Coordinates of C-alpha atoms in Angstrom, one line a residue:
Chain A
X1 CA 16.8 -23.7 -35.5
X2 CA 17.9 -20.2 -34.5
X3 CA 15.8 -17.2 -34.7
X4 CA 15.0 -17.4 -31.1
X5 CA 12.7 -15.1 -29.3
X6 CA 14.2 -12.3 -27.2
X7 CA 13.6 -10.7 -23.9
X8 CA 12.8 -7.1 -24.7
X9 CA 12.1 -5.8 -21.2
X10 CA 11.0 -6.7 -17.7
X11 CA 9.0 -5.0 -15.0
X12 CA 8.7 -5.7 -11.3
X13 CA 6.2 -4.1 -8.9
X14 CA 5.2 -4.4 -5.3
X15 CA 2.2 -3.0 -3.5
X16 CA 2.6 -2.5 0.3
X17 CA -0.4 -4.2 2.0
X18 CA 0.0 -4.1 5.8
X19 CA -3.8 -4.1 6.5
X20 CA -4.3 -6.9 3.9
X21 CA -1.8 -9.0 6.0
X22 CA -4.3 -8.8 8.9
X23 CA -7.6 -9.2 6.9
X24 CA -6.7 -11.3 3.9
X25 CA -3.6 -13.4 4.6
X26 CA -4.7 -17.0 5.3
X27 CA -2.4 -17.5 8.3
X28 CA -4.2 -14.7 10.0
X29 CA -7.8 -15.4 8.8
X30 CA -7.4 -19.1 9.7
X31 CA -6.1 -18.1 13.2
X32 CA -9.1 -15.8 13.7
X33 CA -11.4 -18.8 13.0
X34 CA -9.5 -21.5 14.9
X35 CA -8.1 -19.5 17.8
X36 CA -9.6 -16.0 17.9
X37 CA -8.1 -15.2 21.3
X38 CA -4.6 -16.2 20.3
X39 CA -1.5 -14.4 21.5
X40 CA -0.3 -14.1 17.9
X41 CA -3.4 -12.1 16.8
X42 CA -2.9 -9.8 19.7
X43 CA 0.8 -9.2 18.8
X44 CA 0.8 -9.0 15.1
X45 CA -0.2 -5.3 14.6
X46 CA 2.9 -4.3 16.5
X47 CA 5.0 -6.1 13.9
X48 CA 3.6 -4.5 10.8
X49 CA 6.0 -2.2 8.9
X50 CA 5.3 1.3 7.8
X51 CA 5.4 2.2 4.1
X52 CA 8.7 3.9 4.6
X53 CA 10.1 0.8 6.2
X54 CA 8.8 -1.3 3.3
X55 CA 10.6 1.1 0.9
X56 CA 13.8 1.0 2.9
X57 CA 13.9 -2.8 2.9
X58 CA 16.9 -3.7 0.8
X59 CA 15.4 -6.9 -0.8
X60 CA 12.5 -4.7 -2.0
X61 CA 14.9 -2.1 -3.5
X62 CA 16.6 -5.0 -5.3
X63 CA 13.3 -6.3 -6.6
X64 CA 12.4 -3.0 -8.3
X65 CA 15.9 -2.5 -9.6
X66 CA 17.4 0.2 -7.5
X67 CA 20.0 -2.0 -5.9
X68 CA 21.9 -4.9 -7.3
X69 CA 22.2 -8.5 -6.2
X70 CA 25.9 -7.7 -5.4
X71 CA 24.8 -5.0 -3.0
X72 CA 22.4 -7.5 -1.3
X73 CA 25.3 -10.0 -1.1
X74 CA 27.4 -7.3 0.6
X75 CA 24.7 -6.7 3.1
X76 CA 25.2 -8.6 6.4
X77 CA 22.4 -11.1 7.0
X78 CA 19.7 -10.7 8.3
X79 CA 18.3 -7.8 6.2
X80 CA 15.2 -6.8 8.2
X81 CA 17.2 -4.6 10.6
X82 CA 19.1 -2.8 7.8
X83 CA 17.9 0.1 5.7
X84 CA 18.7 1.0 2.1
X85 CA 20.7 4.1 1.8
X86 CA 18.3 5.5 -0.8
X87 CA 14.7 4.2 -0.3
X88 CA 12.9 5.1 -3.4
X89 CA 9.4 4.3 -4.6
X90 CA 10.3 4.2 -8.3
X91 CA 13.0 1.9 -9.6
X92 CA 14.2 1.2 -13.1
X93 CA 12.0 -1.9 -13.3
X94 CA 8.9 -0.7 -11.5
X95 CA 7.7 0.7 -8.2
X96 CA 6.5 0.0 -4.7
X97 CA 3.0 1.3 -4.5
X98 CA 1.4 2.3 -1.2
X99 CA -1.7 0.5 -0.1
X100 CA -4.2 3.4 -0.5
X101 CA -3.2 4.0 -4.1
X102 CA -3.4 0.2 -4.7
X103 CA -7.0 0.2 -3.4
X104 CA -7.8 3.0 -5.9
X105 CA -6.1 1.0 -8.7
X106 CA -8.2 -2.0 -7.7
X107 CA -11.3 0.1 -8.3
X108 CA -10.0 1.3 -11.6
X109 CA -9.5 -2.4 -12.6
X110 CA -13.0 -3.4 -11.4
X111 CA -15.6 -3.4 -14.2
X112 CA -18.4 -4.9 -12.2
X113 CA -18.9 -2.1 -9.7
X114 CA -17.8 -4.4 -6.8
X115 CA -15.2 -2.1 -5.2
X116 CA -16.6 0.7 -3.1
X117 CA -14.3 3.4 -1.5
X118 CA -15.2 5.9 1.0
X119 CA -15.6 9.2 -0.9
X120 CA -12.9 11.3 0.8
X121 CA -10.4 8.4 0.9
X122 CA -11.0 7.9 -2.9
X123 CA -10.2 11.5 -3.7
X124 CA -7.0 11.4 -1.6
X125 CA -5.8 8.3 -3.3
X126 CA -6.8 9.6 -6.7
X127 CA -4.6 12.7 -6.3
X128 CA -1.6 10.5 -5.3
X129 CA -2.2 8.0 -8.1
X130 CA -2.5 10.8 -10.6
X131 CA 0.9 12.1 -9.6
X132 CA 2.4 8.8 -10.7
X133 CA 1.4 9.5 -14.3
X134 CA 0.8 5.8 -15.2
X135 CA -3.0 6.0 -15.6
X136 CA -5.1 7.9 -18.1
X137 CA -7.4 10.7 -17.1
X138 CA -10.6 8.7 -17.8
X139 CA -9.3 5.8 -15.6
X140 CA -8.6 8.2 -12.7
X141 CA -12.1 9.7 -13.2
X142 CA -13.6 6.3 -12.2
X143 CA -12.6 7.2 -8.7
X144 CA -15.0 10.2 -8.8
X145 CA -18.0 7.9 -8.7
X146 CA -17.5 7.1 -5.0
X147 CA -20.4 8.7 -3.0
X148 CA -20.2 6.3 -0.1
X149 CA -19.8 7.5 3.5
X150 CA -17.9 5.5 6.1
X151 CA -21.2 4.4 7.4
X152 CA -22.3 3.1 4.0
X153 CA -19.1 1.1 3.8
X154 CA -19.5 -0.3 7.3
X155 CA -23.0 -1.4 6.4
X156 CA -21.8 -3.2 3.2
X157 CA -19.3 -5.2 5.3
X158 CA -21.4 -5.9 8.4
X159 CA -24.8 -6.4 6.7
X160 CA -24.2 -7.2 3.1
X161 CA -21.3 -9.8 3.0
X162 CA -18.7 -7.5 1.6
X163 CA -15.0 -7.8 2.4
X164 CA -13.6 -4.7 4.0
X165 CA -10.6 -2.7 2.7
X166 CA -8.6 -1.2 5.6
X167 CA -5.9 1.4 5.6
X168 CA -4.0 2.2 8.8
X169 CA -6.6 0.1 10.7
X170 CA -9.6 2.2 9.4
X171 CA -12.3 0.8 7.1
X172 CA -12.0 2.8 3.9
X173 CA -13.7 0.6 1.4
X174 CA -15.2 -2.7 0.5
X175 CA -15.4 -5.4 -2.1
X176 CA -18.9 -6.6 -2.6
X177 CA -19.8 -10.2 -3.5
X178 CA -20.7 -10.7 -7.1
X179 CA -23.4 -13.4 -6.4
X180 CA -25.5 -14.2 -3.4
X181 CA -24.9 -18.0 -3.5
X182 CA -21.9 -18.8 -5.7
X183 CA -18.9 -19.2 -3.5
X184 CA -16.6 -18.6 -6.5
X185 CA -18.0 -15.1 -6.8
X186 CA -18.0 -14.4 -3.1
X187 CA -16.5 -11.1 -1.8
X188 CA -13.5 -13.0 -0.5
X189 CA -12.7 -14.5 -4.0
X190 CA -13.6 -11.3 -5.8
X191 CA -11.1 -9.3 -3.6
X192 CA -8.4 -11.9 -4.1
X193 CA -8.9 -11.8 -7.9
X194 CA -9.1 -8.1 -8.1
X195 CA -5.8 -7.8 -6.2
X196 CA -4.2 -10.2 -8.7
X197 CA -5.7 -8.3 -11.6
X198 CA -4.7 -4.9 -10.3
X199 CA -1.1 -5.9 -9.5
X200 CA -0.8 -7.5 -13.0
X201 CA -2.1 -4.3 -14.5
X202 CA 0.5 -2.3 -12.6
X203 CA 3.3 -4.6 -13.8
X204 CA 2.0 -4.2 -17.4
X205 CA 1.8 -0.4 -17.2
X206 CA 5.4 -0.3 -16.0
X207 CA 6.5 -2.7 -18.7
X208 CA 4.9 -0.5 -21.4
X209 CA 6.6 2.5 -19.9
X210 CA 10.0 0.9 -19.7
X211 CA 10.1 -0.7 -23.1
X212 CA 8.3 2.1 -24.9
X213 CA 6.4 -0.5 -27.0
X214 CA 3.2 0.7 -28.7
X215 CA 0.5 -1.0 -26.6
X216 CA -1.5 -1.8 -29.8
X217 CA 1.4 -3.9 -31.1
X218 CA 1.2 -6.5 -28.3
X219 CA -0.4 -9.6 -29.8
X220 CA -0.8 -11.9 -26.9
X221 CA -0.7 -11.9 -23.1
X222 CA -0.1 -14.9 -20.8
X223 CA -1.0 -14.6 -17.2
X224 CA 0.8 -17.0 -14.9
X225 CA -0.4 -16.1 -11.3
X226 CA -1.8 -18.8 -9.0
X227 CA -5.4 -17.5 -8.7
X228 CA -8.5 -18.9 -10.5
X229 CA -11.4 -16.9 -11.8
X230 CA -14.8 -18.1 -12.9
X231 CA -18.2 -18.8 -11.4
X232 CA -19.5 -22.0 -9.9
X233 CA -19.9 -23.6 -13.3
X234 CA -16.3 -23.0 -14.4
X235 CA -14.2 -22.3 -11.3
X236 CA -11.0 -21.8 -13.3
X237 CA -12.6 -20.4 -16.4
X238 CA -9.9 -17.9 -16.5
X239 CA -8.4 -15.2 -18.6
X240 CA -6.9 -12.8 -16.1
X241 CA -4.6 -12.1 -19.0
X242 CA -7.1 -10.5 -21.2
X243 CA -8.8 -8.8 -18.3
X244 CA -5.6 -7.1 -17.3
X245 CA -4.6 -6.4 -21.0
X246 CA -7.9 -4.5 -21.4
X247 CA -7.1 -2.1 -18.5
X248 CA -3.5 -1.7 -19.7
X249 CA -4.8 -0.6 -23.1
X250 CA -3.4 -3.6 -25.1
X251 CA -6.1 -3.2 -27.7
X252 CA -4.5 -5.6 -30.2
X253 CA -4.0 -8.4 -27.8
X254 CA -5.9 -11.5 -26.7
X255 CA -4.5 -13.9 -24.2
X256 CA -4.9 -16.8 -21.9
X257 CA -3.8 -18.1 -18.5
X258 CA -1.1 -20.6 -17.8
X259 CA -1.0 -22.3 -14.4
X260 CA 1.7 -24.5 -12.8
X261 CA 2.0 -23.4 -9.2
X262 CA 5.4 -21.8 -8.6
X263 CA 6.6 -23.1 -12.0
X264 CA 3.8 -21.2 -13.8
X265 CA 6.0 -18.3 -14.9
X266 CA 8.7 -20.6 -16.4
X267 CA 6.0 -22.6 -18.3
X268 CA 4.5 -19.3 -19.5
X269 CA 7.8 -17.9 -20.6
X270 CA 8.5 -21.1 -22.6
X271 CA 5.1 -20.8 -24.2
X272 CA 5.7 -17.1 -25.0
X273 CA 9.1 -17.7 -26.5
X274 CA 7.8 -20.7 -28.5
X275 CA 4.9 -18.6 -29.9
X276 CA 7.2 -15.9 -31.0
X277 CA 9.9 -18.2 -32.4
X278 CA 7.2 -20.1 -34.4
X279 CA 6.0 -16.8 -35.9
X280 CA 2.5 -17.2 -34.4
X281 CA 2.8 -13.8 -32.7
X282 CA 5.4 -11.0 -32.8
X283 CA 5.0 -9.6 -29.2
X284 CA 3.9 -11.6 -26.3
X285 CA 3.8 -10.5 -22.7
X286 CA 4.0 -12.8 -19.7
X287 CA 2.5 -11.2 -16.7
X288 CA 1.4 -12.1 -13.1
X289 CA -0.1 -10.3 -10.3
X290 CA 0.2 -11.2 -6.6
X291 CA -1.6 -13.0 -3.9
X292 CA -3.4 -11.8 -0.8
X293 CA -3.6 -15.2 0.8
X294 CA 0.2 -15.5 1.2
X295 CA 0.5 -12.2 3.0
X296 CA 2.0 -12.9 6.4
X297 CA 2.2 -16.6 5.6
X298 CA 5.1 -17.1 8.0
X299 CA 3.9 -14.4 10.3
X300 CA 3.8 -16.6 13.4
X301 CA 7.5 -17.5 13.1
X302 CA 8.4 -13.9 12.4
X303 CA 6.5 -12.5 15.4
X304 CA 7.8 -15.3 17.6
X305 CA 11.3 -14.3 16.7
X306 CA 10.7 -10.6 17.2
X307 CA 10.9 -9.8 13.5
X308 CA 8.6 -7.5 11.6
X309 CA 6.0 -9.2 9.3
X310 CA 8.2 -9.4 6.2
X311 CA 5.5 -10.8 3.9
X312 CA 3.6 -7.5 3.6
X313 CA 3.7 -6.8 -0.1
X314 CA 1.7 -8.0 -3.1
X315 CA 4.2 -8.8 -5.9
X316 CA 3.9 -8.7 -9.7
X317 CA 6.0 -8.8 -12.8
X318 CA 5.7 -8.6 -16.6
X319 CA 8.1 -9.7 -19.3
X320 CA 8.0 -8.7 -23.0
X321 CA 9.1 -11.4 -25.4
X322 CA 9.7 -10.3 -28.9
X323 CA 11.1 -11.4 -32.2
X324 CA 14.9 -11.8 -32.6
X325 CA 16.3 -8.3 -33.1
X326 CA 19.9 -9.4 -33.0
X327 CA 20.4 -7.5 -29.8
X328 CA 18.4 -8.6 -26.8
X329 CA 19.1 -11.9 -25.0
X330 CA 17.6 -15.0 -26.6
X331 CA 15.6 -17.7 -24.9
X332 CA 17.0 -21.0 -26.0
X333 CA 13.8 -23.0 -26.5
X334 CA 16.0 -25.8 -27.8
X335 CA 17.7 -26.3 -24.5
X336 CA 14.9 -27.0 -22.1
X337 CA 14.8 -29.0 -18.9
X338 CA 11.7 -30.8 -17.9
X339 CA 10.5 -32.7 -14.9
X340 CA 8.4 -35.4 -16.6
X341 CA 5.8 -37.8 -15.2
X342 CA 8.5 -40.5 -15.2
X343 CA 11.3 -38.4 -13.7
X344 CA 10.8 -39.4 -10.1
X345 CA 10.8 -37.2 -7.0
X346 CA 14.2 -37.5 -5.4
X347 CA 16.0 -34.2 -5.4
X348 CA 18.7 -35.8 -7.4
X349 CA 16.3 -36.8 -10.1
X350 CA 14.6 -33.4 -10.1
X351 CA 17.8 -31.4 -10.4
X352 CA 19.1 -33.8 -13.0
X353 CA 16.0 -33.5 -15.2
X354 CA 15.8 -29.7 -14.8
X355 CA 19.5 -28.8 -15.0
X356 CA 22.0 -31.3 -16.3
X357 CA 19.7 -33.2 -18.8
X358 CA 19.1 -29.8 -20.5
X359 CA 22.8 -28.9 -20.5
X360 CA 23.7 -32.3 -21.9
X361 CA 21.5 -31.6 -24.9
X362 CA 23.6 -28.5 -25.6
X363 CA 26.8 -30.2 -24.7
X364 CA 27.4 -27.7 -22.0
X365 CA 29.0 -28.1 -18.5
X366 CA 27.5 -26.6 -15.4
X367 CA 30.3 -24.1 -15.3
X368 CA 29.3 -22.9 -18.8
X369 CA 26.3 -21.3 -17.2
X370 CA 27.3 -18.0 -15.6
X371 CA 24.2 -17.7 -13.4
X372 CA 21.5 -20.1 -12.3
X373 CA 18.2 -18.5 -11.4
X374 CA 16.1 -21.1 -9.5
X375 CA 13.6 -20.1 -6.8
X376 CA 14.9 -16.9 -5.5
X377 CA 13.0 -16.5 -2.2
X378 CA 14.3 -14.0 0.2
X379 CA 16.1 -16.0 3.1
X380 CA 15.2 -13.2 5.5
X381 CA 11.6 -14.5 5.2
X382 CA 12.2 -18.3 5.0
X383 CA 15.1 -18.9 7.4
X384 CA 13.3 -17.7 10.6
X385 CA 10.4 -19.9 9.5
X386 CA 12.6 -23.0 9.4
X387 CA 12.5 -23.3 5.6
X388 CA 16.2 -22.5 5.2
X389 CA 17.9 -20.5 2.4
X390 CA 16.0 -21.8 -0.6
X391 CA 18.2 -20.4 -3.4
X392 CA 21.4 -21.5 -1.6
X393 CA 20.0 -25.0 -1.1
X394 CA 19.2 -25.1 -4.8
X395 CA 22.8 -24.0 -5.7
X396 CA 24.3 -26.6 -3.4
X397 CA 22.2 -29.3 -5.1
X398 CA 23.1 -28.1 -8.6
X399 CA 26.8 -28.0 -7.6
X400 CA 26.7 -31.4 -5.9
X401 CA 25.3 -32.9 -9.1
X402 CA 28.1 -31.1 -10.9
X403 CA 30.6 -32.9 -8.6
X404 CA 28.9 -36.2 -9.4
X405 CA 29.2 -35.5 -13.1
X406 CA 32.8 -34.4 -12.9
X407 CA 32.0 -30.8 -13.9
X408 CA 33.7 -29.6 -10.8
X409 CA 35.7 -30.8 -7.8
X410 CA 34.1 -31.3 -4.4
X411 CA 36.4 -28.7 -3.0
X412 CA 35.0 -26.2 -5.5
X413 CA 31.4 -26.6 -4.3
X414 CA 31.3 -23.5 -2.0
X415 CA 33.0 -21.4 -4.7
X416 CA 30.4 -22.6 -7.3
X417 CA 27.5 -21.5 -5.1
X418 CA 29.1 -18.0 -4.7
X419 CA 30.1 -17.7 -8.3
X420 CA 27.1 -19.1 -10.2
X421 CA 24.4 -18.2 -7.6
X422 CA 22.4 -15.2 -6.5
X423 CA 21.3 -14.2 -3.0
X424 CA 17.5 -14.5 -2.7
X425 CA 15.4 -11.3 -2.6
X426 CA 12.0 -12.2 -3.9
X427 CA 8.8 -12.0 -1.8
X428 CA 7.4 -15.4 -1.0
X429 CA 4.4 -14.9 -3.3
X430 CA 4.4 -18.5 -4.7
X431 CA 5.0 -18.0 -8.4
X432 CA 6.9 -14.7 -8.1
X433 CA 10.3 -16.1 -6.8
X434 CA 10.5 -18.8 -9.5
X435 CA 13.6 -17.7 -11.5
X436 CA 11.8 -14.7 -13.0
X437 CA 13.0 -12.0 -10.5
X438 CA 16.4 -12.3 -12.1
X439 CA 15.3 -11.7 -15.7
X440 CA 15.5 -7.9 -15.4
X441 CA 19.1 -7.9 -14.2
X442 CA 19.9 -10.9 -16.4
X443 CA 18.9 -8.9 -19.5
X444 CA 21.1 -6.0 -18.5
X445 CA 24.0 -8.3 -17.4
X446 CA 23.9 -10.0 -20.8
X447 CA 23.6 -6.8 -22.8
X448 CA 26.6 -5.3 -20.9
X449 CA 28.5 -8.6 -21.5
X450 CA 28.9 -9.1 -17.8
X451 CA 27.6 -12.6 -18.3
X452 CA 26.8 -14.7 -21.4
X453 CA 24.4 -17.3 -20.3
X454 CA 21.9 -17.9 -17.5
X455 CA 19.5 -20.7 -16.7
X456 CA 16.0 -20.0 -15.4
X457 CA 14.6 -22.9 -13.4
X458 CA 10.9 -23.0 -12.3
X459 CA 9.7 -25.5 -9.8
X460 CA 6.2 -26.3 -8.6
X461 CA 4.6 -28.3 -5.8
X462 CA 1.6 -29.8 -7.5
X463 CA 0.6 -31.9 -4.5
X464 CA -1.0 -28.7 -3.0
X465 CA -3.9 -29.1 -5.4
X466 CA -4.4 -32.8 -4.3
X467 CA -4.7 -34.0 -7.9
X468 CA -1.2 -35.6 -8.1
X469 CA 1.7 -36.2 -5.8
X470 CA 4.1 -35.3 -8.7
X471 CA 6.6 -32.5 -8.5
X472 CA 7.0 -30.3 -11.5
X473 CA 9.4 -27.9 -13.1
X474 CA 10.8 -26.6 -16.4
X475 CA 14.0 -24.7 -17.2
X476 CA 15.5 -22.9 -20.1
X477 CA 18.7 -21.0 -21.0
X478 CA 18.9 -17.3 -21.6
X479 CA 21.9 -16.3 -23.7
X480 CA 23.7 -13.5 -25.3
X481 CA 22.3 -12.7 -28.7
X482 CA 24.8 -13.9 -31.3
X483 CA 23.5 -11.2 -33.6
X484 CA 21.4 -11.5 -36.6
X485 CA 18.0 -13.2 -37.1
X486 CA 19.5 -16.6 -37.9
X487 CA 20.8 -16.4 -34.3
X488 CA 22.2 -19.8 -33.5
X489 CA 25.4 -20.1 -35.6
X490 CA 27.7 -18.9 -32.9
X491 CA 25.7 -20.3 -30.1
X492 CA 27.2 -23.3 -28.4
X493 CA 25.5 -26.6 -28.9
X494 CA 22.7 -25.7 -31.3
X495 CA 22.6 -27.0 -34.8
X496 CA 24.8 -24.8 -36.9
X497 CA 23.0 -23.8 -40.1
X498 CA 24.7 -25.3 -43.0
X499 CA 23.0 -23.5 -45.7
X500 CA 25.8 -22.5 -48.0
X501 CA 28.4 -19.7 -48.1
X502 CA 25.9 -17.0 -49.2
X503 CA 24.0 -17.6 -46.0
X504 CA 27.2 -17.5 -43.9
X505 CA 28.3 -14.2 -45.3
X506 CA 24.9 -12.7 -44.7
X507 CA 25.1 -14.0 -41.1
X508 CA 28.5 -12.4 -40.7
X509 CA 27.1 -9.1 -41.8
X510 CA 24.1 -9.5 -39.5
X511 CA 26.5 -10.4 -36.6
X512 CA 28.4 -7.2 -37.2
X513 CA 25.3 -5.1 -37.3
X514 CA 24.0 -6.9 -34.2
X515 CA 27.2 -6.2 -32.3
X516 CA 27.1 -2.5 -33.2
X517 CA 23.5 -2.2 -32.0
X518 CA 24.4 -4.1 -28.9
X519 CA 27.2 -1.7 -28.1
X520 CA 24.7 1.2 -28.7
X521 CA 22.2 -0.4 -26.4
X522 CA 25.0 -0.7 -23.8
X523 CA 25.8 3.0 -23.9
X524 CA 22.0 3.7 -23.5
X525 CA 22.0 1.4 -20.5
X526 CA 25.0 3.0 -18.9
X527 CA 23.2 6.4 -19.1
Chain B
X1 CA 5.4 -33.1 11.7
X2 CA 2.4 -32.5 9.5
X3 CA -0.8 -33.5 11.2
X4 CA -1.9 -35.7 8.4
X5 CA 1.4 -37.6 8.4
X6 CA 1.1 -38.0 12.2
X7 CA -2.4 -39.6 11.7
X8 CA -1.0 -42.0 9.0
X9 CA 2.0 -43.0 11.2
X10 CA -0.4 -43.7 14.1
X11 CA -2.8 -45.7 11.9
X12 CA 0.0 -47.8 10.3
X13 CA 1.6 -48.6 13.7
X14 CA -1.8 -49.7 15.0
X15 CA -2.4 -51.8 11.9
X16 CA 1.0 -53.5 11.8
X17 CA 2.2 -53.2 15.4
X18 CA 4.8 -50.6 16.5
X19 CA 7.6 -53.2 16.5
X20 CA 7.1 -53.8 12.8
X21 CA 7.3 -50.2 11.7
X22 CA 10.4 -48.2 10.8
X23 CA 10.1 -44.5 10.0
X24 CA 12.5 -43.2 7.4
X25 CA 13.0 -39.5 7.4
X26 CA 14.3 -37.3 4.5
X27 CA 14.2 -33.9 6.3
X28 CA 16.7 -31.3 5.1
X29 CA 18.4 -30.4 8.4
X30 CA 19.0 -31.6 11.9
X31 CA 16.4 -29.7 13.9
X32 CA 13.5 -30.8 11.6
X33 CA 14.8 -34.4 11.7
X34 CA 15.0 -34.4 15.5
X35 CA 11.5 -33.0 15.8
X36 CA 10.1 -35.6 13.4
X37 CA 12.0 -38.3 15.3
X38 CA 10.7 -37.1 18.6
X39 CA 7.1 -37.1 17.3
X40 CA 7.2 -40.8 16.3
X41 CA 9.0 -41.9 19.4
X42 CA 8.1 -39.8 22.5
X43 CA 5.1 -37.9 21.0
X44 CA 4.3 -34.7 19.2
X45 CA 6.3 -32.0 21.1
X46 CA 4.0 -29.3 19.7
X47 CA 0.9 -31.0 21.2
X48 CA -1.0 -30.2 18.0
X49 CA -1.5 -33.5 16.3
X50 CA -2.8 -37.1 16.8
X51 CA 0.6 -38.1 18.3
X52 CA 0.4 -35.5 21.1
X53 CA 0.9 -37.5 24.3
X54 CA 1.2 -40.7 22.3
X55 CA 4.6 -42.4 22.7
X56 CA 4.9 -44.9 19.9
X57 CA 8.6 -45.5 20.4
X58 CA 9.0 -46.4 16.7
X59 CA 12.3 -47.2 15.1
X60 CA 13.3 -44.0 13.3
X61 CA 16.2 -43.1 11.0
X62 CA 17.2 -40.5 8.6
X63 CA 18.0 -41.7 5.1
X64 CA 21.5 -40.2 5.3
X65 CA 22.4 -42.1 8.5
X66 CA 25.1 -44.8 8.0
X67 CA 22.8 -47.6 9.5
X68 CA 20.4 -47.0 6.7
X69 CA 22.9 -46.4 4.0
X70 CA 24.4 -49.8 4.8
X71 CA 21.0 -51.5 4.1
X72 CA 20.6 -50.0 0.6
X73 CA 21.9 -51.2 -2.7
X74 CA 25.0 -49.0 -3.4
X75 CA 23.9 -48.1 -7.0
X76 CA 20.4 -47.1 -5.9
X77 CA 21.8 -45.0 -3.1
X78 CA 24.2 -43.3 -5.5
X79 CA 21.4 -42.6 -8.0
X80 CA 18.8 -41.4 -5.5
X81 CA 20.6 -40.0 -2.4
X82 CA 24.3 -39.3 -2.9
X83 CA 23.7 -35.8 -4.3
X84 CA 21.8 -34.8 -1.2
X85 CA 24.3 -36.5 1.0
X86 CA 26.8 -34.0 -0.3
X87 CA 24.4 -31.1 0.3
X88 CA 23.1 -31.9 3.7
X89 CA 24.9 -31.5 7.1
X90 CA 24.8 -35.2 7.7
X91 CA 26.8 -35.0 11.0
X92 CA 24.3 -32.5 12.4
X93 CA 21.4 -34.7 11.3
X94 CA 23.0 -37.9 12.8
X95 CA 23.7 -36.0 16.1
X96 CA 20.0 -34.9 16.4
X97 CA 18.8 -38.4 15.6
X98 CA 21.1 -40.0 18.1
X99 CA 20.0 -37.5 20.8
X100 CA 16.4 -38.5 20.4
X101 CA 17.1 -42.3 20.3
X102 CA 19.2 -42.0 23.4
X103 CA 16.1 -40.7 25.3
X104 CA 14.2 -44.0 24.5

């Protein structure tokens, strides 16, 4: 027991993708096939936001760490008609990249010469991307290879099965197909996968920058997005993880992909924490890029209600899991909730398996968990689409189960939601909202002793793959580091090490050192 | 209501007879419950699915309605439903369901 893995750092990125909403979001591409003359398709362009508006959108500023969840809570709902006082591209966790630079990044991430950019566009995007300072000179030089004219690009799209890349309505590039027959290597799939890869790379680069970790010291990378890469003989052959690690310069890493729909990140984090705790690897990164298909997913409802298209960004994140340093928050891999094959599908059974069964193992009450981080979808997006406020619904269910268990009184339910919950801010990119968007703030809140314990809950709708009707989910606790490598002695509920007085005094010393270092980390954070 | 579900409801009521079918809903709020109830009674209000213009007039209830609760073993209801009963706006759901049934 003890010696739990720690959360060393977290990054979050968004890439504004207004033209991709039109050309790559499945709601729009399906509508174009089924109902090409539809009123929606005629209206949608008028509902796309500018890059400046994407920056000024408060939930986006919360995502990259420039604003807090408290600030979002203080913002009167809805959010789409409000603007952040300071709309910045860079945040302490990452950035919001404009679409033109993201296309350039896609080309830098493409090692099969599939991405073509119009020459002048590429040079413009290169200059902007260079200013960000994230990419190496030789990576930026890849953009110099573009010789194509606008006419060349048009020909690729119209005559050679390529998918167009558009910026401000103009065709500026294309993604070619990687095979003439294999649908898994079609231009559509290659574009989708290159977007996932590039957004994962962007998250990795920010994580490296923010943590300052030597890239060569990363041992293993786990990708947990929802895409699949492979050819017709192995559709989900995989390893987005290693592909992204290569571009991010993680020369000492291998990796693999973990999938589980929206619960993927929670599964991947458990895997990473277990690999580190077991001593298999010292430094593991969990990463995920975003998804073009989900752009504008609820666009019809947003347009019908006069809202802008709010699903206009590709999302991504990366989390560095490292050995116990006595300072950073630990992942309690001994207090894990699981929705098993036999759990059943009623909400009560699901929440019980994911939340209260796990807490029971640690002899904890619901109210012992300061913050719950279930699916954190932005209600600005989901409410107008009739899906309600997802995080709030989760908190109500958790609280109601607490009432049934006697952890709290029924009258305390509303208070429980406000006190132990968060207001949703995550883009609806499937796997992105699932608990993980809180990890960055969670790490800081624990380091600054604002909270002691949080629970991350990932949930996934497996039926979408038509292989099972089962629901899925896993959860785990993130806790204040009790200090010292042995870790668990002062942690509620875990097996206290009973290895003699010498071990105890060593632990006491480690605890003192740990506390001193934590205070030091706190002063660094406050700067 | 999901188009696939509409097809299944239509097929089951043809197979067993509309008078022998009860539709039990588990929707999370009133409006969605009302729309689903309307679909299996008066027909698909969105005119998108197999029940567009098909008035099956099936018996339809939400799992949180008192009529249904009374039919279910108390221990089972407590284990499966009582948590959601606390979370959902049951009065709103019942109101929407009654409004649809009154139109039959």
